[in-house]
Amino acid sequence: LIAYYYGSEILGVFNQVFAFYIVLSQFSVLGIHYSVLKNVSYNQENIDRISAIVISAIILCLALASVFAFFTYISRELIGNLMHSSGVGVGLGLVAPGLVGFAINKVLFNMFNGLNHMRSYAVFQALRYLLILVGVVLVIVFSLPGNYLAGSLTFAELVLLIVMGSYTFIVVLPVRLAAVCSKWFKEHLSFGARGFLSGALTEINTRVDVLTIGFFLTDKMVGIYSFAAIIAEGFSQLSIVVRRNVDPLIGESFSKNNLFQIQEYSKKIKRIFPPLMIILAIAAVFIYPIGLDIFVKDTDFNQSIWIFEILMIGVTLNAFYRPFLGILLQGNRPGYHTVMVG
């Protein structure tokens, strides 16, 4: 929609802001969501303990994310000047409040993941992107300047926080503020500090290309490149979906010291998933140019065809190991996980 209605330059601005937003969000949550995933998956039957784990994590994230949101807002123009784009500065000001919602939502998503409530996880994850779409449509409908498109990220995250938070504490978890103790604050900070850099590096890995092109080239070139990159990333989400379903199973196996079961999961997934991704990648490469002709008016985007083909090779190779990328985290080795991702 952004490519169709605003063109490659505005799409480039939006994706640079999105890249900064995703990287900054990792620092806002400081790896605390990894601690939630691990500890919830280890205590799936103890709902009171899970309540203490989740609420203490939310309190920590609220404090940390508020600080990062403030610094993002006051440094927005500096970053915009660094990227030679006033639009990036405007966008960062609009997404700063969204960092708070994003951090708390990370905790809630990892709680669902740890409990193996994958239907709830899937519904709310889909809702996040539908809300971003709604935000983009509202900007288009009201004919607002393209630099305001970044506000759709904050809109999505805050609405999602209200909906997912309400569901969590009405349906899934009792609110046990009295059960929150310093033990969980220390546990989250300790585990998160050892593991958060892996999350930051993982997200930087998916955004460093956009940020580098934005620094050295123009908003228009970022738009052309990122159009292909976003669609390739959409295919890479399939690997993440498999990982999200595997993570709680690995955590449960570790908690029962059943390492043989982890090997069985691995063999089963390697037999099916990588070949499936190869087939999908080949099909995507053939369909991509056709999609450009149908959905995008700007012929500048034809330059992205080769970019998409190269990126899909990377997505396919990634599918061979990404489903089990969380094995060191679930095995209580966050430091080693950080080294591996680094």
PDB file of N, CA and C in Angstrom, residues 167-215:
ATOM      1  N   TYR A 167      -7.116  -9.774  27.736  1.00  0.00           N
ATOM      2  CA  TYR A 167      -7.316 -11.220  27.596  1.00  0.00           C
ATOM      3  C   TYR A 167      -6.456 -11.996  28.590  1.00  0.00           C
ATOM      4  N   THR A 168      -5.207 -11.581  28.726  1.00  0.00           N
ATOM      5  CA  THR A 168      -4.264 -12.302  29.606  1.00  0.00           C
ATOM      6  C   THR A 168      -4.761 -12.330  31.038  1.00  0.00           C
ATOM      7  N   PHE A 169      -5.138 -11.170  31.570  1.00  0.00           N
ATOM      8  CA  PHE A 169      -5.442 -11.093  32.996  1.00  0.00           C
ATOM      9  C   PHE A 169      -6.905 -11.375  33.333  1.00  0.00           C
ATOM     10  N   ILE A 170      -7.746 -11.504  32.301  1.00  0.00           N
ATOM     11  CA  ILE A 170      -9.129 -11.928  32.539  1.00  0.00           C
ATOM     12  C   ILE A 170      -9.282 -13.432  32.339  1.00  0.00           C
ATOM     13  N   VAL A 171      -8.572 -13.985  31.328  1.00  0.00           N
ATOM     14  CA  VAL A 171      -8.784 -15.380  30.938  1.00  0.00           C
ATOM     15  C   VAL A 171      -7.644 -16.309  31.372  1.00  0.00           C
ATOM     16  N   VAL A 172      -6.399 -15.853  31.249  1.00  0.00           N
ATOM     17  CA  VAL A 172      -5.254 -16.767  31.393  1.00  0.00           C
ATOM     18  C   VAL A 172      -4.649 -16.741  32.787  1.00  0.00           C
ATOM     19  N   LEU A 173      -4.367 -15.545  33.299  1.00  0.00           N
ATOM     20  CA  LEU A 173      -3.603 -15.419  34.546  1.00  0.00           C
ATOM     21  C   LEU A 173      -4.364 -14.642  35.608  1.00  0.00           C
ATOM     22  N   PRO A 174      -4.277 -15.078  36.876  1.00  0.00           N
ATOM     23  CA  PRO A 174      -4.775 -14.228  37.961  1.00  0.00           C
ATOM     24  C   PRO A 174      -3.754 -13.130  38.246  1.00  0.00           C
ATOM     25  N   VAL A 175      -4.218 -11.972  38.666  1.00  0.00           N
ATOM     26  CA  VAL A 175      -3.295 -10.887  39.035  1.00  0.00           C
ATOM     27  C   VAL A 175      -2.873 -11.110  40.478  1.00  0.00           C
ATOM     28  N   ARG A 176      -1.611 -11.461  40.686  1.00  0.00           N
ATOM     29  CA  ARG A 176      -1.083 -11.765  42.010  1.00  0.00           C
ATOM     30  C   ARG A 176       0.078 -10.816  42.321  1.00  0.00           C
ATOM     31  N   LEU A 177      -0.260  -9.550  42.550  1.00  0.00           N
ATOM     32  CA  LEU A 177       0.793  -8.575  42.836  1.00  0.00           C
ATOM     33  C   LEU A 177       1.556  -8.944  44.101  1.00  0.00           C
ATOM     34  N   ALA A 178       0.860  -9.541  45.048  1.00  0.00           N
ATOM     35  CA  ALA A 178       1.501  -9.918  46.310  1.00  0.00           C
ATOM     36  C   ALA A 178       2.559 -10.995  46.099  1.00  0.00           C
ATOM     37  N   ALA A 179       2.417 -11.778  45.016  1.00  0.00           N
ATOM     38  CA  ALA A 179       3.366 -12.872  44.756  1.00  0.00           C
ATOM     39  C   ALA A 179       4.657 -12.373  44.111  1.00  0.00           C
ATOM     40  N   VAL A 180       4.645 -11.123  43.620  1.00  0.00           N
ATOM     41  CA  VAL A 180       5.841 -10.567  42.981  1.00  0.00           C
ATOM     42  C   VAL A 180       6.899 -10.303  44.045  1.00  0.00           C
ATOM     43  N   CYS A 181       8.084 -10.836  43.818  1.00  0.00           N
ATOM     44  CA  CYS A 181       9.157 -10.654  44.800  1.00  0.00           C
ATOM     45  C   CYS A 181      10.460 -10.318  44.089  1.00  0.00           C
ATOM     46  N   SER A 182      11.428  -9.869  44.870  1.00  0.00           N
ATOM     47  CA  SER A 182      12.710  -9.439  44.299  1.00  0.00           C
ATOM     48  C   SER A 182      13.423 -10.586  43.595  1.00  0.00           C
ATOM     49  N   LYS A 183      13.083 -11.829  43.976  1.00  0.00           N
ATOM     50  CA  LYS A 183      13.703 -12.994  43.338  1.00  0.00           C
ATOM     51  C   LYS A 183      13.522 -12.948  41.825  1.00  0.00           C
ATOM     52  N   TRP A 184      12.282 -12.636  41.367  1.00  0.00           N
ATOM     53  CA  TRP A 184      12.014 -12.655  39.935  1.00  0.00           C
ATOM     54  C   TRP A 184      12.614 -11.451  39.222  1.00  0.00           C
ATOM     55  N   PHE A 185      12.680 -10.314  39.907  1.00  0.00           N
ATOM     56  CA  PHE A 185      13.357  -9.160  39.304  1.00  0.00           C
ATOM     57  C   PHE A 185      14.820  -9.508  39.024  1.00  0.00           C
ATOM     58  N   LYS A 186      15.467 -10.118  40.003  1.00  0.00           N
ATOM     59  CA  LYS A 186      16.883 -10.491  39.854  1.00  0.00           C
ATOM     60  C   LYS A 186      17.053 -11.557  38.770  1.00  0.00           C
ATOM     61  N   GLU A 187      16.157 -12.536  38.769  1.00  0.00           N
ATOM     62  CA  GLU A 187      16.233 -13.620  37.784  1.00  0.00           C
ATOM     63  C   GLU A 187      16.086 -13.073  36.358  1.00  0.00           C
ATOM     64  N   HIS A 188      15.078 -12.224  36.162  1.00  0.00           N
ATOM     65  CA  HIS A 188      14.842 -11.656  34.828  1.00  0.00           C
ATOM     66  C   HIS A 188      16.020 -10.814  34.366  1.00  0.00           C
ATOM     67  N   LEU A 189      16.520  -9.970  35.257  1.00  0.00           N
ATOM     68  CA  LEU A 189      17.630  -9.087  34.876  1.00  0.00           C
ATOM     69  C   LEU A 189      18.896  -9.874  34.597  1.00  0.00           C
ATOM     70  N   SER A 190      19.147 -10.911  35.412  1.00  0.00           N
ATOM     71  CA  SER A 190      20.348 -11.726  35.224  1.00  0.00           C
ATOM     72  C   SER A 190      20.279 -12.495  33.912  1.00  0.00           C
ATOM     73  N   PHE A 191      19.171 -13.195  33.695  1.00  0.00           N
ATOM     74  CA  PHE A 191      19.008 -13.990  32.476  1.00  0.00           C
ATOM     75  C   PHE A 191      18.953 -13.072  31.260  1.00  0.00           C
ATOM     76  N   GLY A 192      18.192 -11.983  31.389  1.00  0.00           N
ATOM     77  CA  GLY A 192      18.035 -11.067  30.269  1.00  0.00           C
ATOM     78  C   GLY A 192      19.343 -10.410  29.869  1.00  0.00           C
ATOM     79  N   ALA A 193      20.145 -10.001  30.854  1.00  0.00           N
ATOM     80  CA  ALA A 193      21.421  -9.334  30.561  1.00  0.00           C
ATOM     81  C   ALA A 193      22.358 -10.256  29.794  1.00  0.00           C
ATOM     82  N   ARG A 194      22.281 -11.563  30.093  1.00  0.00           N
ATOM     83  CA  ARG A 194      23.152 -12.520  29.393  1.00  0.00           C
ATOM     84  C   ARG A 194      22.620 -12.879  28.009  1.00  0.00           C
ATOM     85  N   GLY A 195      21.315 -12.734  27.818  1.00  0.00           N
ATOM     86  CA  GLY A 195      20.711 -13.166  26.557  1.00  0.00           C
ATOM     87  C   GLY A 195      20.242 -12.062  25.640  1.00  0.00           C
ATOM     88  N   PHE A 196      20.107 -10.805  26.176  1.00  0.00           N
ATOM     89  CA  PHE A 196      19.463  -9.763  25.371  1.00  0.00           C
ATOM     90  C   PHE A 196      20.266  -9.399  24.132  1.00  0.00           C
ATOM     91  N   LEU A 197      21.592  -9.463  24.228  1.00  0.00           N
ATOM     92  CA  LEU A 197      22.412  -9.065  23.085  1.00  0.00           C
ATOM     93  C   LEU A 197      22.133  -9.963  21.883  1.00  0.00           C
ATOM     94  N   SER A 198      21.774 -11.214  22.143  1.00  0.00           N
ATOM     95  CA  SER A 198      21.449 -12.119  21.034  1.00  0.00           C
ATOM     96  C   SER A 198      20.217 -11.626  20.286  1.00  0.00           C
ATOM     97  N   GLY A 199      19.211 -11.160  21.039  1.00  0.00           N
ATOM     98  CA  GLY A 199      18.018 -10.622  20.404  1.00  0.00           C
ATOM     99  C   GLY A 199      18.325  -9.361  19.616  1.00  0.00           C
ATOM    100  N   ALA A 200      19.143  -8.495  20.227  1.00  0.00           N
ATOM    101  CA  ALA A 200      19.521  -7.255  19.544  1.00  0.00           C
ATOM    102  C   ALA A 200      20.288  -7.562  18.261  1.00  0.00           C
ATOM    103  N   LEU A 201      21.229  -8.513  18.343  1.00  0.00           N
ATOM    104  CA  LEU A 201      22.026  -8.867  17.163  1.00  0.00           C
ATOM    105  C   LEU A 201      21.158  -9.516  16.083  1.00  0.00           C
ATOM    106  N   THR A 202      20.203 -10.350  16.512  1.00  0.00           N
ATOM    107  CA  THR A 202      19.304 -10.994  15.549  1.00  0.00           C
ATOM    108  C   THR A 202      18.500  -9.946  14.791  1.00  0.00           C
ATOM    109  N   GLU A 203      17.960  -8.957  15.519  1.00  0.00           N
ATOM    110  CA  GLU A 203      17.157  -7.925  14.870  1.00  0.00           C
ATOM    111  C   GLU A 203      18.026  -6.991  14.030  1.00  0.00           C
ATOM    112  N   ILE A 204      19.233  -6.666  14.535  1.00  0.00           N
ATOM    113  CA  ILE A 204      20.151  -5.847  13.739  1.00  0.00           C
ATOM    114  C   ILE A 204      20.490  -6.571  12.441  1.00  0.00           C
ATOM    115  N   ASN A 205      20.629  -7.895  12.523  1.00  0.00           N
ATOM    116  CA  ASN A 205      20.945  -8.699  11.334  1.00  0.00           C
ATOM    117  C   ASN A 205      19.873  -8.562  10.258  1.00  0.00           C
ATOM    118  N   THR A 206      18.612  -8.427  10.679  1.00  0.00           N
ATOM    119  CA  THR A 206      17.529  -8.300   9.702  1.00  0.00           C
ATOM    120  C   THR A 206      17.323  -6.856   9.249  1.00  0.00           C
ATOM    121  N   ARG A 207      17.976  -5.892   9.942  1.00  0.00           N
ATOM    122  CA  ARG A 207      17.755  -4.469   9.620  1.00  0.00           C
ATOM    123  C   ARG A 207      19.016  -3.735   9.195  1.00  0.00           C
ATOM    124  N   VAL A 208      20.172  -4.356   9.399  1.00  0.00           N
ATOM    125  CA  VAL A 208      21.435  -3.645   9.137  1.00  0.00           C
ATOM    126  C   VAL A 208      21.553  -3.246   7.667  1.00  0.00           C
ATOM    127  N   ASP A 209      20.966  -4.041   6.776  1.00  0.00           N
ATOM    128  CA  ASP A 209      21.011  -3.708   5.348  1.00  0.00           C
ATOM    129  C   ASP A 209      20.250  -2.411   5.063  1.00  0.00           C
ATOM    130  N   VAL A 210      19.046  -2.310   5.619  1.00  0.00           N
ATOM    131  CA  VAL A 210      18.223  -1.110   5.413  1.00  0.00           C
ATOM    132  C   VAL A 210      18.904   0.124   5.990  1.00  0.00           C
ATOM    133  N   LEU A 211      19.443  -0.006   7.209  1.00  0.00           N
ATOM    134  CA  LEU A 211      20.090   1.132   7.860  1.00  0.00           C
ATOM    135  C   LEU A 211      21.361   1.549   7.116  1.00  0.00           C
ATOM    136  N   THR A 212      22.117   0.574   6.604  1.00  0.00           N
ATOM    137  CA  THR A 212      23.351   0.885   5.875  1.00  0.00           C
ATOM    138  C   THR A 212      23.044   1.602   4.560  1.00  0.00           C
ATOM    139  N   ILE A 213      22.043   1.105   3.832  1.00  0.00           N
ATOM    140  CA  ILE A 213      21.647   1.753   2.575  1.00  0.00           C
ATOM    141  C   ILE A 213      21.128   3.162   2.859  1.00  0.00           C
ATOM    142  N   GLY A 214      20.372   3.303   3.958  1.00  0.00           N
ATOM    143  CA  GLY A 214      19.858   4.620   4.339  1.00  0.00           C
ATOM    144  C   GLY A 214      20.964   5.599   4.654  1.00  0.00           C
ATOM    145  N   PHE A 215      22.045   5.111   5.264  1.00  0.00           N
ATOM    146  CA  PHE A 215      23.168   5.978   5.635  1.00  0.00           C
ATOM    147  C   PHE A 215      23.972   6.406   4.409  1.00  0.00           C
TER     148      PHE A 215
END
